[in-house]
Amino acid sequence: MSFPWARHYEPKAPLMRYLDEKLPLPRLVYNAVGGGYPVPRNLNYMWNFGVLAGFCLVLQIVTGVILAMHYAANAGVAFDSIEHIMRDVNWGWLIRYAHANGAAFFFAVIYLHIFRGFFYGSYKAPREMVWLLGVVIFLLLMATGFMGYVLPWGQMSFWGAKVITGLFGAIPLVGEPIQIWLLGGFAPDNAALNRFFSLHYLLPFVIAGVVILHIWALHIPGSSNPTGVEVKSESDTVPFHPYYTAKDGFGLGVFLILYFLVVFFLPNSLGHPDNYIPANPLSTPALIVPEWYFWPFYAILRAFTTDFILPAKLWGVLAMFASILVWFFLPWLDKSPVRSGHYRPLFRKFFYILVVDVLVLGYCGGSHAEEPYLMISQLATAYYFLHFLVILPIVSMIERPEPLPFSITEAVLGEDKQAALGESGQPAVSGSAN
Amino acid sequence: MIRLIGIAVGLVFSFVALLAFVFGAYAAATDPAEPTAEHEFHLAPRPLHLASDGPFGKWDLQQLQRGYQVYKEVCSACHSLKHVAFRDLAQLGYTEAEVKAAAAEWTVPGIDPNTGETTTRPGTPTDYFPSPYPNDIAARAANNNASPPDLSLITKARHDGGRYVHALITGYRDPATFEVDGKALKMEFPDFETPTGLYFNPYFPNLNIAMPPPLTTDGQVTYADGTKATIEQMSTDVAAFLTWTAEPTLVKRRQTGWPVLGFLIFATGLAWFAKKNVWAAKPKQTETV
Ligand code: HEM
């Protein structure tokens, strides 16, 4: 479904007309990311990150498939096969650095994409399904990133796998059997490495499938925008192509500059040196930390140091999973009818506190589990849960939002003739909150 | 309803986290962590400048050849270099004949073609640097139960890479007189001891390392290029060599990076103008109502 004024695909060339009759793939593209998809005219650069995330996914799949041609998922030779890629495979170092840093940039992009959603209330009706699918993608992405990091079979790979699979051991009664079943043994070894490789290869394609659903669901109401006011008329929108293809193209260029700067000049700066030491079950590293993009959640995991009814470890595991699962409930926790943080003075303050809170958690998660980092992460963890589960619902009840523009057109041009004429402000798509 | 449940769940998690905070703060206040010698007297590596540093860095092939000589004549007694093959030495500026000759100076494990028994034979360019020990147990047995790590990747496997190696192998001190910022180790930690068979080295994380000082006298190696072999020179050269072994493609990587970045900046500039152009075509005032 789309807006009534969406342009129709009218192939002129005979070949395209023939194709349109037999397999209307060009029509699909035209309607999804071409001239046939009307998009709010006022999107800012925070709306670039969805397309960038899609680019990252393709990048990871392409570089990953090439790596898999040279990698050997066997605990005896995995580490050496990585060095073989780095030293002997033509341009192997480039492919490997591109994949490893590609994962980091993928997460950076996804975090910006998610926090865009937090600020602009993108999770609210009518886009709840888009949001839910997004959180599913994020969970799959975390699983993929974690298993990918195990593959080089360095010290951090091994001990990271041991710590994270050890979390399942915290589940009462069945924890230990589950952990052994997941690993195929008592500790990570060849069996675990093999299944992680199998899943690491599989999950990106599952993600690709969910991304298609995510975009499908998005195209029903269409994109939201910085005002959060729904599209009302044609003057609120521009066709995706050429307007946003041009804007996304520029955004992609900026992304690639930053990305290749790291790939070519600082390729190991985001990783941990210990992962250049082959896995050794007998030697525990001084500091076991995951990759930076897991640090906030790792801090939450380690913040629970006191037994209270349940063992501390179980609290940590529950809290870590809960810290992401709460995102699923966001559309129903934040009931403010106004979407955009631009018009929500109180919400906006708490949003910025949350950003700082997550950065603090990230910093603590990358540090040693000792004071003062533990105390700081305990406070930050408490705030994290208060923010989503207590503050957000209460703010959305008591807050007085600022006045909204009548329409996107008014927000952009300063006036909307439609409003002046007193025409009904019915949104073009039913079911919206504004 | 969902919000009431949410608020309850949120309060529970926050409460337990705050409870942990209270206990943690109490413990930290009443029972502060004991200072340790490893913490107070550990030193960060000294500065070291190598030709390969920085975004425009290049290999100093003369230095790498000297570093190779130090590795061969000193470190290889205990450390392997298993990710590096003799053929790779060609990248240090040796000719094909020199690589062949260099490989032949090493003895590698082989198999007798007649009897099938394991023997040894001179190395060929396709062989990898051999390990000085038949296995890890032998390595430990010879080194006070510490296994000398393979050095191929050592500068990538430690913070500060080459700088760390350089500081470590020249960093042995006498614990009896060792001071940092005017504080003497023996005064602060009278119980601190370096067990027999270990050597005090403040650059090593736990201050006592099983490696005996590898470079002890000036002139320990005689450089083929006539450079004076001071300890500082040898340690710098071997650090440079180990930077190369860890990533022989380092310089090529950066040299590839510059044109890629140049092209991207140009293309992104074009994309910027294209975007401006496209959006300029969007009438500021829309006609349709
Ligand atoms: C592989 C990962 C992902 C890809 C490829 C992807 C792709 C996209 C694309 C292309 C858009 C439209 C452009 C935009 O609004 O930025 C979009 C929108 C959206 N995405 Fe994602 N996404 C991914 C992950 C996520 C995640 C993890 C979440 C949240 C947890 C999420 C939440 C959303 C939401 C709420 C929208 C609609 C925003 C709006 O219309 O204003 N996405 N996504």
GROMACS .gro file of C-alpha atoms in nm, chain A residues 39-52 112-113 115-117 119-122 223-228 236 238 240 243-251 340-343 351-352 408 411-412, chain B residues 272 275 279:
model
   53
   39VAL     CA    1   0.874   0.983   0.146
   40PRO     CA    2   0.838   1.278   0.384
   41ARG     CA    3   1.032   1.571   0.244
   42ASN     CA    4   1.183   1.670   0.578
   43LEU     CA    5   1.390   1.366   0.677
   44ASN     CA    6   1.722   1.460   0.834
   45TYR     CA    7   2.049   1.270   0.823
   46MET     CA    8   1.942   1.042   1.107
   47TRP     CA    9   1.725   0.873   0.845
   48ASN     CA   10   2.033   0.762   0.652
   49PHE     CA   11   2.120   0.480   0.886
   50GLY     CA   12   1.861   0.231   0.767
   51VAL     CA   13   2.006   0.227   0.419
   52LEU     CA   14   2.357   0.219   0.566
  112LEU     CA   15   2.245   0.524   1.568
  113HIS     CA   16   1.945   0.378   1.385
  115PHE     CA   17   1.858   0.573   1.902
  116ARG     CA   18   1.702   0.764   1.612
  117GLY     CA   19   1.397   0.550   1.684
  119PHE     CA   20   1.428   1.001   2.002
  120TYR     CA   21   1.174   1.039   1.725
  121GLY     CA   22   0.933   0.784   1.870
  122SER     CA   23   0.959   0.578   1.552
  223SER     CA   24   0.858   0.649   0.694
  224SER     CA   25   0.802   0.874   0.989
  225ASN     CA   26   0.988   1.207   1.000
  226PRO     CA   27   1.151   1.449   1.245
  227THR     CA   28   0.824   1.622   1.329
  228GLY     CA   29   0.646   1.294   1.392
  236ASP     CA   30   0.444   1.663   0.239
  238VAL     CA   31   0.895   1.369  -0.233
  240PHE     CA   32   1.233   0.838  -0.286
  243TYR     CA   33   1.562   1.277  -0.361
  244TYR     CA   34   1.665   1.019  -0.107
  245THR     CA   35   1.881   0.809  -0.332
  246ALA     CA   36   2.089   1.126  -0.372
  247LYS     CA   37   2.091   1.198   0.000
  248ASP     CA   38   2.169   0.837   0.091
  249GLY     CA   39   2.443   0.833  -0.171
  250PHE     CA   40   2.617   1.121  -0.002
  251GLY     CA   41   2.569   0.957   0.339
  340SER     CA   42   0.899   1.331   1.807
  341GLY     CA   43   1.126   1.429   2.095
  342HIS     CA   44   1.137   1.778   1.938
  343TYR     CA   45   0.799   1.853   2.090
  351PHE     CA   46   1.650   1.084   2.642
  352TYR     CA   47   1.982   1.263   2.673
  408ILE     CA   48   0.516   1.850   0.733
  411ALA     CA   49   0.706   2.264   0.924
  412VAL     CA   50   0.923   2.297   0.612
  706TRP     CA   51   2.730   1.611  -0.221
  709LYS     CA   52   2.241   1.583  -0.375
  713TRP     CA   53   1.715   1.902  -0.394
   0.00000   0.00000   0.00000
